[in-house]
mmCIF file of the C-alpha atoms, coordinates in Angstrom:
data_MODEL
# 
_entry.id   MODEL 
# 
loop_
_atom_site.group_PDB 
_atom_site.id 
_atom_site.type_symbol 
_atom_site.label_atom_id 
_atom_site.label_alt_id 
_atom_site.label_comp_id 
_atom_site.label_asym_id 
_atom_site.label_entity_id 
_atom_site.label_seq_id 
_atom_site.pdbx_PDB_ins_code 
_atom_site.Cartn_x 
_atom_site.Cartn_y 
_atom_site.Cartn_z 
_atom_site.occupancy 
_atom_site.B_iso_or_equiv 
_atom_site.pdbx_formal_charge 
_atom_site.auth_seq_id 
_atom_site.auth_comp_id 
_atom_site.auth_asym_id 
_atom_site.auth_atom_id 
_atom_site.pdbx_PDB_model_num 
ATOM 1   C CA . PRO A 1 1   ? 14.645 -27.236 12.677  1.00 0.00 ? 1   PRO A CA 1 
ATOM 2   C CA . LEU A 1 2   ? 14.540 -23.316 13.491  1.00 0.00 ? 2   LEU A CA 1 
ATOM 3   C CA . PRO A 1 3   ? 14.447 -23.730 16.952  1.00 0.00 ? 3   PRO A CA 1 
ATOM 4   C CA . ASN A 1 4   ? 17.642 -25.995 17.028  1.00 0.00 ? 4   ASN A CA 1 
ATOM 5   C CA . ALA A 1 5   ? 19.401 -23.500 14.671  1.00 0.00 ? 5   ALA A CA 1 
ATOM 6   C CA . LEU A 1 6   ? 18.351 -20.871 17.051  1.00 0.00 ? 6   LEU A CA 1 
ATOM 7   C CA . ARG A 1 7   ? 19.544 -23.023 20.054  1.00 0.00 ? 7   ARG A CA 1 
ATOM 8   C CA . PHE A 1 8   ? 22.701 -23.832 18.240  1.00 0.00 ? 8   PHE A CA 1 
ATOM 9   C CA . VAL A 1 9   ? 23.676 -20.076 17.679  1.00 0.00 ? 9   VAL A CA 1 
ATOM 10  C CA . LEU A 1 10  ? 22.298 -18.616 21.152  1.00 0.00 ? 10  LEU A CA 1 
ATOM 11  C CA . HIS A 1 11  ? 24.064 -21.210 22.926  1.00 0.00 ? 11  HIS A CA 1 
ATOM 12  C CA . GLY A 1 12  ? 27.540 -20.015 21.902  1.00 0.00 ? 12  GLY A CA 1 
ATOM 13  C CA . MET A 1 13  ? 26.930 -16.524 21.924  1.00 0.00 ? 13  MET A CA 1 
ATOM 14  C CA . ASP A 1 14  ? 29.780 -14.866 23.822  1.00 0.00 ? 14  ASP A CA 1 
ATOM 15  C CA . GLY A 1 15  ? 30.799 -11.156 24.543  1.00 0.00 ? 15  GLY A CA 1 
ATOM 16  C CA . GLU A 1 16  ? 30.708 -8.311  26.366  1.00 0.00 ? 16  GLU A CA 1 
ATOM 17  C CA . SER A 1 17  ? 29.948 -5.742  23.906  1.00 0.00 ? 17  SER A CA 1 
ATOM 18  C CA . VAL A 1 18  ? 27.134 -5.664  21.348  1.00 0.00 ? 18  VAL A CA 1 
ATOM 19  C CA . ALA A 1 19  ? 30.138 -5.770  18.509  1.00 0.00 ? 19  ALA A CA 1 
ATOM 20  C CA . ALA A 1 20  ? 31.642 -8.951  20.277  1.00 0.00 ? 20  ALA A CA 1 
ATOM 21  C CA . LEU A 1 21  ? 27.938 -10.329 20.642  1.00 0.00 ? 21  LEU A CA 1 
ATOM 22  C CA . ARG A 1 22  ? 27.293 -9.879  17.026  1.00 0.00 ? 22  ARG A CA 1 
ATOM 23  C CA . ARG A 1 23  ? 30.804 -11.255 16.042  1.00 0.00 ? 23  ARG A CA 1 
ATOM 24  C CA . SER A 1 24  ? 30.204 -14.392 17.715  1.00 0.00 ? 24  SER A CA 1 
ATOM 25  C CA . VAL A 1 25  ? 26.169 -14.796 16.443  1.00 0.00 ? 25  VAL A CA 1 
ATOM 26  C CA . LEU A 1 26  ? 27.549 -14.340 12.952  1.00 0.00 ? 26  LEU A CA 1 
ATOM 27  C CA . GLU A 1 27  ? 30.350 -17.043 13.610  1.00 0.00 ? 27  GLU A CA 1 
ATOM 28  C CA . ARG A 1 28  ? 27.987 -19.438 15.287  1.00 0.00 ? 28  ARG A CA 1 
ATOM 29  C CA . SER A 1 29  ? 25.433 -19.208 12.254  1.00 0.00 ? 29  SER A CA 1 
ATOM 30  C CA . ALA A 1 30  ? 28.392 -19.423 9.815   1.00 0.00 ? 30  ALA A CA 1 
ATOM 31  C CA . ALA A 1 31  ? 29.337 -22.758 11.930  1.00 0.00 ? 31  ALA A CA 1 
ATOM 32  C CA . PHE A 1 32  ? 25.831 -24.078 11.783  1.00 0.00 ? 32  PHE A CA 1 
ATOM 33  C CA . ARG A 1 33  ? 25.581 -23.278 8.289   1.00 0.00 ? 33  ARG A CA 1 
ATOM 34  C CA . GLU A 1 34  ? 28.694 -25.372 7.662   1.00 0.00 ? 34  GLU A CA 1 
ATOM 35  C CA . GLU A 1 35  ? 27.883 -28.215 9.664   1.00 0.00 ? 35  GLU A CA 1 
ATOM 36  C CA . LEU A 1 36  ? 24.183 -28.399 8.125   1.00 0.00 ? 36  LEU A CA 1 
ATOM 37  C CA . GLU A 1 37  ? 26.023 -28.443 4.708   1.00 0.00 ? 37  GLU A CA 1 
ATOM 38  C CA . HIS A 1 38  ? 27.814 -31.527 5.364   1.00 0.00 ? 38  HIS A CA 1 
ATOM 39  C CA . ALA A 1 39  ? 25.203 -33.213 7.739   1.00 0.00 ? 39  ALA A CA 1 
ATOM 40  C CA . GLN A 1 40  ? 22.979 -34.349 5.069   1.00 0.00 ? 40  GLN A CA 1 
ATOM 41  C CA . ASP A 1 41  ? 26.195 -36.041 3.338   1.00 0.00 ? 41  ASP A CA 1 
ATOM 42  C CA . ARG A 1 42  ? 27.193 -37.847 6.360   1.00 0.00 ? 42  ARG A CA 1 
ATOM 43  C CA . LEU A 1 43  ? 23.430 -38.991 6.642   1.00 0.00 ? 43  LEU A CA 1 
ATOM 44  C CA . GLY A 1 44  ? 23.328 -40.405 2.903   1.00 0.00 ? 44  GLY A CA 1 
ATOM 45  C CA . TRP A 1 45  ? 26.334 -42.233 3.703   1.00 0.00 ? 45  TRP A CA 1 
ATOM 46  C CA . VAL A 1 46  ? 25.261 -43.718 6.991   1.00 0.00 ? 46  VAL A CA 1 
ATOM 47  C CA . GLY A 1 47  ? 21.651 -44.470 5.328   1.00 0.00 ? 47  GLY A CA 1 
ATOM 48  C CA . ALA A 1 48  ? 23.494 -46.096 2.472   1.00 0.00 ? 48  ALA A CA 1 
ATOM 49  C CA . GLY A 1 49  ? 25.116 -48.615 4.641   1.00 0.00 ? 49  GLY A CA 1 
ATOM 50  C CA . ARG A 1 50  ? 21.467 -49.760 5.402   1.00 0.00 ? 50  ARG A CA 1 
ATOM 51  C CA . LEU A 1 51  ? 20.905 -50.764 1.701   1.00 0.00 ? 51  LEU A CA 1 
ATOM 52  C CA . ARG A 1 52  ? 22.344 -53.583 -0.069  1.00 0.00 ? 52  ARG A CA 1 
ATOM 53  C CA . ASP A 1 53  ? 23.337 -53.730 -3.836  1.00 0.00 ? 53  ASP A CA 1 
ATOM 54  C CA . GLY A 1 54  ? 20.152 -54.533 -5.438  1.00 0.00 ? 54  GLY A CA 1 
ATOM 55  C CA . ASP A 1 55  ? 17.744 -53.264 -3.025  1.00 0.00 ? 55  ASP A CA 1 
ATOM 56  C CA . THR A 1 56  ? 14.224 -51.767 -3.912  1.00 0.00 ? 56  THR A CA 1 
ATOM 57  C CA . VAL A 1 57  ? 12.930 -48.915 -1.907  1.00 0.00 ? 57  VAL A CA 1 
ATOM 58  C CA . MET A 1 58  ? 9.745  -47.192 -1.881  1.00 0.00 ? 58  MET A CA 1 
ATOM 59  C CA . THR A 1 59  ? 9.853  -43.114 -1.084  1.00 0.00 ? 59  THR A CA 1 
ATOM 60  C CA . HIS A 1 60  ? 6.848  -41.015 -0.199  1.00 0.00 ? 60  HIS A CA 1 
ATOM 61  C CA . CYS A 1 61  ? 6.878  -37.386 -1.096  1.00 0.00 ? 61  CYS A CA 1 
ATOM 62  C CA . HIS A 1 62  ? 10.166 -35.596 -1.374  1.00 0.00 ? 62  HIS A CA 1 
ATOM 63  C CA . SER A 1 63  ? 12.875 -35.713 0.832   1.00 0.00 ? 63  SER A CA 1 
ATOM 64  C CA . THR A 1 64  ? 16.230 -34.665 0.325   1.00 0.00 ? 64  THR A CA 1 
ATOM 65  C CA . ASP A 1 65  ? 17.665 -36.674 3.285   1.00 0.00 ? 65  ASP A CA 1 
ATOM 66  C CA . ALA A 1 66  ? 16.079 -39.913 1.758   1.00 0.00 ? 66  ALA A CA 1 
ATOM 67  C CA . LEU A 1 67  ? 17.419 -38.865 -1.654  1.00 0.00 ? 67  LEU A CA 1 
ATOM 68  C CA . ALA A 1 68  ? 20.888 -38.598 -0.121  1.00 0.00 ? 68  ALA A CA 1 
ATOM 69  C CA . CYS A 1 69  ? 20.783 -42.004 1.191   1.00 0.00 ? 69  CYS A CA 1 
ATOM 70  C CA . ILE A 1 70  ? 20.218 -43.351 -2.340  1.00 0.00 ? 70  ILE A CA 1 
ATOM 71  C CA . GLU A 1 71  ? 22.415 -41.204 -3.891  1.00 0.00 ? 71  GLU A CA 1 
ATOM 72  C CA . ALA A 1 72  ? 25.326 -42.111 -1.769  1.00 0.00 ? 72  ALA A CA 1 
ATOM 73  C CA . ALA A 1 73  ? 24.303 -45.835 -2.492  1.00 0.00 ? 73  ALA A CA 1 
ATOM 74  C CA . VAL A 1 74  ? 24.807 -45.166 -5.935  1.00 0.00 ? 74  VAL A CA 1 
ATOM 75  C CA . GLU A 1 75  ? 28.216 -43.555 -5.427  1.00 0.00 ? 75  GLU A CA 1 
ATOM 76  C CA . GLN A 1 76  ? 29.305 -46.870 -3.173  1.00 0.00 ? 76  GLN A CA 1 
ATOM 77  C CA . GLY A 1 77  ? 28.658 -48.767 -6.531  1.00 0.00 ? 77  GLY A CA 1 
ATOM 78  C CA . LYS A 1 78  ? 25.116 -50.066 -5.433  1.00 0.00 ? 78  LYS A CA 1 
ATOM 79  C CA . SER A 1 79  ? 22.476 -50.346 -8.009  1.00 0.00 ? 79  SER A CA 1 
ATOM 80  C CA . PRO A 1 80  ? 19.203 -49.810 -6.098  1.00 0.00 ? 80  PRO A CA 1 
ATOM 81  C CA . SER A 1 81  ? 15.799 -49.401 -7.576  1.00 0.00 ? 81  SER A CA 1 
ATOM 82  C CA . ALA A 1 82  ? 12.677 -47.162 -6.383  1.00 0.00 ? 82  ALA A CA 1 
ATOM 83  C CA . TYR A 1 83  ? 9.270  -47.009 -6.387  1.00 0.00 ? 83  TYR A CA 1 
ATOM 84  C CA . VAL A 1 84  ? 8.252  -43.403 -5.793  1.00 0.00 ? 84  VAL A CA 1 
ATOM 85  C CA . LYS A 1 85  ? 4.793  -42.276 -4.545  1.00 0.00 ? 85  LYS A CA 1 
ATOM 86  C CA . GLU A 1 86  ? 3.642  -39.166 -6.473  1.00 0.00 ? 86  GLU A CA 1 
ATOM 87  C CA . THR A 1 87  ? 2.358  -37.511 -3.281  1.00 0.00 ? 87  THR A CA 1 
ATOM 88  C CA . ARG A 1 88  ? -0.771 -35.699 -4.174  1.00 0.00 ? 88  ARG A CA 1 
ATOM 89  C CA . PRO A 1 89  ? -1.806 -32.882 -4.535  1.00 0.00 ? 89  PRO A CA 1 
ATOM 90  C CA . ARG A 1 90  ? 1.582  -31.405 -5.100  1.00 0.00 ? 90  ARG A CA 1 
ATOM 91  C CA . GLN A 1 91  ? 3.183  -34.106 -6.448  1.00 0.00 ? 91  GLN A CA 1 
ATOM 92  C CA . GLN A 1 92  ? 6.465  -33.896 -4.874  1.00 0.00 ? 92  GLN A CA 1 
ATOM 93  C CA . GLY A 1 93  ? 7.527  -37.362 -5.674  1.00 0.00 ? 93  GLY A CA 1 
ATOM 94  C CA . HIS A 1 94  ? 8.505  -36.462 -9.339  1.00 0.00 ? 94  HIS A CA 1 
ATOM 95  C CA . ILE A 1 95  ? 11.044 -34.372 -7.946  1.00 0.00 ? 95  ILE A CA 1 
ATOM 96  C CA . THR A 1 96  ? 12.257 -37.568 -6.180  1.00 0.00 ? 96  THR A CA 1 
ATOM 97  C CA . ALA A 1 97  ? 11.820 -39.540 -9.243  1.00 0.00 ? 97  ALA A CA 1 
ATOM 98  C CA . ARG A 1 98  ? 13.719 -37.110 -11.467 1.00 0.00 ? 98  ARG A CA 1 
ATOM 99  C CA . GLY A 1 99  ? 16.487 -36.729 -9.068  1.00 0.00 ? 99  GLY A CA 1 
ATOM 100 C CA . LEU A 1 100 ? 16.812 -40.573 -8.916  1.00 0.00 ? 100 LEU A CA 1 
ATOM 101 C CA . ALA A 1 101 ? 16.270 -41.230 -12.632 1.00 0.00 ? 101 ALA A CA 1 
ATOM 102 C CA . ALA A 1 102 ? 19.248 -38.485 -13.349 1.00 0.00 ? 102 ALA A CA 1 
ATOM 103 C CA . ARG A 1 103 ? 21.653 -40.619 -11.148 1.00 0.00 ? 103 ARG A CA 1 
ATOM 104 C CA . GLY A 1 104 ? 21.019 -43.691 -13.149 1.00 0.00 ? 104 GLY A CA 1 
ATOM 105 C CA . VAL A 1 105 ? 18.391 -45.236 -10.558 1.00 0.00 ? 105 VAL A CA 1 
ATOM 106 C CA . ASP A 1 106 ? 15.816 -47.510 -11.919 1.00 0.00 ? 106 ASP A CA 1 
ATOM 107 C CA . VAL A 1 107 ? 12.670 -45.383 -10.821 1.00 0.00 ? 107 VAL A CA 1 
ATOM 108 C CA . THR A 1 108 ? 8.842  -46.872 -11.086 1.00 0.00 ? 108 THR A CA 1 
ATOM 109 C CA . LEU A 1 109 ? 6.438  -43.880 -10.286 1.00 0.00 ? 109 LEU A CA 1 
ATOM 110 C CA . VAL A 1 110 ? 3.358  -44.698 -8.812  1.00 0.00 ? 110 VAL A CA 1 
ATOM 111 C CA . VAL A 1 111 ? 0.122  -43.042 -7.803  1.00 0.00 ? 111 VAL A CA 1 
ATOM 112 C CA . ASP A 1 112 ? -0.658 -42.963 -4.154  1.00 0.00 ? 112 ASP A CA 1 
ATOM 113 C CA . ASN A 1 113 ? -3.085 -45.371 -3.987  1.00 0.00 ? 113 ASN A CA 1 
ATOM 114 C CA . ALA A 1 114 ? -1.129 -48.050 -6.151  1.00 0.00 ? 114 ALA A CA 1 
ATOM 115 C CA . ALA A 1 115 ? 1.788  -47.971 -3.398  1.00 0.00 ? 115 ALA A CA 1 
ATOM 116 C CA . HIS A 1 116 ? 0.169  -50.849 -1.239  1.00 0.00 ? 116 HIS A CA 1 
ATOM 117 C CA . ARG A 1 117 ? 0.230  -53.162 -4.206  1.00 0.00 ? 117 ARG A CA 1 
ATOM 118 C CA . TYR A 1 118 ? 3.881  -52.684 -4.942  1.00 0.00 ? 118 TYR A CA 1 
ATOM 119 C CA . LEU A 1 119 ? 4.932  -53.108 -1.295  1.00 0.00 ? 119 LEU A CA 1 
ATOM 120 C CA . ASN A 1 120 ? 5.509  -56.615 -1.268  1.00 0.00 ? 120 ASN A CA 1 
ATOM 121 C CA . ASP A 1 121 ? 8.477  -55.780 -4.094  1.00 0.00 ? 121 ASP A CA 1 
ATOM 122 C CA . CYS A 1 122 ? 10.189 -53.664 -1.974  1.00 0.00 ? 122 CYS A CA 1 
ATOM 123 C CA . ASP A 1 123 ? 12.769 -54.307 0.553   1.00 0.00 ? 123 ASP A CA 1 
ATOM 124 C CA . HIS A 1 124 ? 12.399 -51.080 2.507   1.00 0.00 ? 124 HIS A CA 1 
ATOM 125 C CA . VAL A 1 125 ? 10.229 -48.054 2.745   1.00 0.00 ? 125 VAL A CA 1 
ATOM 126 C CA . LEU A 1 126 ? 12.651 -44.696 2.838   1.00 0.00 ? 126 LEU A CA 1 
ATOM 127 C CA . VAL A 1 127 ? 11.075 -41.620 4.215   1.00 0.00 ? 127 VAL A CA 1 
ATOM 128 C CA . GLY A 1 128 ? 12.019 -38.362 5.554   1.00 0.00 ? 128 GLY A CA 1 
ATOM 129 C CA . ALA A 1 129 ? 10.835 -36.638 8.728   1.00 0.00 ? 129 ALA A CA 1 
ATOM 130 C CA . ASP A 1 130 ? 9.502  -32.926 9.129   1.00 0.00 ? 130 ASP A CA 1 
ATOM 131 C CA . SER A 1 131 ? 10.197 -33.445 13.003  1.00 0.00 ? 131 SER A CA 1 
ATOM 132 C CA . ILE A 1 132 ? 11.109 -36.043 15.458  1.00 0.00 ? 132 ILE A CA 1 
ATOM 133 C CA . ALA A 1 133 ? 9.590  -35.862 18.981  1.00 0.00 ? 133 ALA A CA 1 
ATOM 134 C CA . ALA A 1 134 ? 11.612 -37.055 22.140  1.00 0.00 ? 134 ALA A CA 1 
ATOM 135 C CA . ASP A 1 135 ? 10.231 -40.259 21.987  1.00 0.00 ? 135 ASP A CA 1 
ATOM 136 C CA . GLY A 1 136 ? 11.348 -41.020 18.554  1.00 0.00 ? 136 GLY A CA 1 
ATOM 137 C CA . SER A 1 137 ? 7.767  -40.247 17.194  1.00 0.00 ? 137 SER A CA 1 
ATOM 138 C CA . VAL A 1 138 ? 8.141  -39.120 13.559  1.00 0.00 ? 138 VAL A CA 1 
ATOM 139 C CA . VAL A 1 139 ? 6.062  -36.380 12.142  1.00 0.00 ? 139 VAL A CA 1 
ATOM 140 C CA . ASN A 1 140 ? 5.992  -36.639 8.401   1.00 0.00 ? 140 ASN A CA 1 
ATOM 141 C CA . LYS A 1 141 ? 3.620  -35.748 5.499   1.00 0.00 ? 141 LYS A CA 1 
ATOM 142 C CA . ILE A 1 142 ? 0.138  -36.820 5.163   1.00 0.00 ? 142 ILE A CA 1 
ATOM 143 C CA . GLY A 1 143 ? 0.065  -40.389 3.883   1.00 0.00 ? 143 GLY A CA 1 
ATOM 144 C CA . THR A 1 144 ? 3.348  -41.622 5.553   1.00 0.00 ? 144 THR A CA 1 
ATOM 145 C CA . SER A 1 145 ? 1.244  -43.248 8.563   1.00 0.00 ? 145 SER A CA 1 
ATOM 146 C CA . GLY A 1 146 ? -0.702 -45.135 6.245   1.00 0.00 ? 146 GLY A CA 1 
ATOM 147 C CA . LEU A 1 147 ? 2.002  -46.217 4.151   1.00 0.00 ? 147 LEU A CA 1 
ATOM 148 C CA . ALA A 1 148 ? 4.125  -47.271 7.324   1.00 0.00 ? 148 ALA A CA 1 
ATOM 149 C CA . VAL A 1 149 ? 1.070  -49.519 8.586   1.00 0.00 ? 149 VAL A CA 1 
ATOM 150 C CA . SER A 1 150 ? 0.931  -51.086 5.455   1.00 0.00 ? 150 SER A CA 1 
ATOM 151 C CA . ALA A 1 151 ? 4.570  -51.572 5.217   1.00 0.00 ? 151 ALA A CA 1 
ATOM 152 C CA . ARG A 1 152 ? 4.488  -53.073 8.878   1.00 0.00 ? 152 ARG A CA 1 
ATOM 153 C CA . ASP A 1 153 ? 1.778  -55.550 7.885   1.00 0.00 ? 153 ASP A CA 1 
ATOM 154 C CA . ARG A 1 154 ? 3.713  -57.049 5.055   1.00 0.00 ? 154 ARG A CA 1 
ATOM 155 C CA . GLY A 1 155 ? 7.036  -57.062 7.045   1.00 0.00 ? 155 GLY A CA 1 
ATOM 156 C CA . THR A 1 156 ? 8.798  -54.247 4.849   1.00 0.00 ? 156 THR A CA 1 
ATOM 157 C CA . PRO A 1 157 ? 11.044 -52.552 6.959   1.00 0.00 ? 157 PRO A CA 1 
ATOM 158 C CA . ILE A 1 158 ? 10.536 -48.643 7.309   1.00 0.00 ? 158 ILE A CA 1 
ATOM 159 C CA . VAL A 1 159 ? 13.786 -46.514 7.550   1.00 0.00 ? 159 VAL A CA 1 
ATOM 160 C CA . VAL A 1 160 ? 13.427 -42.628 8.370   1.00 0.00 ? 160 VAL A CA 1 
ATOM 161 C CA . ALA A 1 161 ? 16.164 -40.552 7.116   1.00 0.00 ? 161 ALA A CA 1 
ATOM 162 C CA . ALA A 1 162 ? 16.572 -37.575 9.326   1.00 0.00 ? 162 ALA A CA 1 
ATOM 163 C CA . GLY A 1 163 ? 19.392 -35.354 10.592  1.00 0.00 ? 163 GLY A CA 1 
ATOM 164 C CA . THR A 1 164 ? 19.559 -34.642 14.356  1.00 0.00 ? 164 THR A CA 1 
ATOM 165 C CA . ILE A 1 165 ? 18.079 -31.174 13.371  1.00 0.00 ? 165 ILE A CA 1 
ATOM 166 C CA . LYS A 1 166 ? 14.822 -32.417 13.015  1.00 0.00 ? 166 LYS A CA 1 
ATOM 167 C CA . LEU A 1 167 ? 14.928 -33.809 16.721  1.00 0.00 ? 167 LEU A CA 1 
ATOM 168 C CA . ASP A 1 168 ? 12.459 -31.688 18.993  1.00 0.00 ? 168 ASP A CA 1 
ATOM 169 C CA . PRO A 1 169 ? 13.314 -32.182 22.478  1.00 0.00 ? 169 PRO A CA 1 
ATOM 170 C CA . ALA A 1 170 ? 10.489 -30.364 23.730  1.00 0.00 ? 170 ALA A CA 1 
ATOM 171 C CA . THR A 1 171 ? 7.839  -32.933 22.569  1.00 0.00 ? 171 THR A CA 1 
# 
């Protein structure tokens, strides 16, 4: 994300004096923050379009992008439910579970090793991404690939919710 933020800001630099350059950097930084603030809302609405009323999703770790998709589905009047992996050792899944429960989503918190048992009850696996390579490969938390392989073996679709800021064109 940081290289993309820098590209956005530096690409728009303009001015013939230090003061003008400074002003353009501040303007581009503000524009970037504004874009980033609304990007997750837009992503949520796009992701919510993939979810049907009554769908059950499984999440891994805590992703505000994945959370935004489920929140938007609720705002659209859908009633999703979720299996949330606790994600050891930092138990980031607890943050997701609290956030979803606060929005009225039926949440079941499961220990990481039990996730495979519940995949057959899920319509989607919904994860975020730390980075996305130019070829579409996803870099995410430890445990994501194992969950993805298990989901694939069961025919459960895997959805990655991530904004374009996560795209790393250099990889």
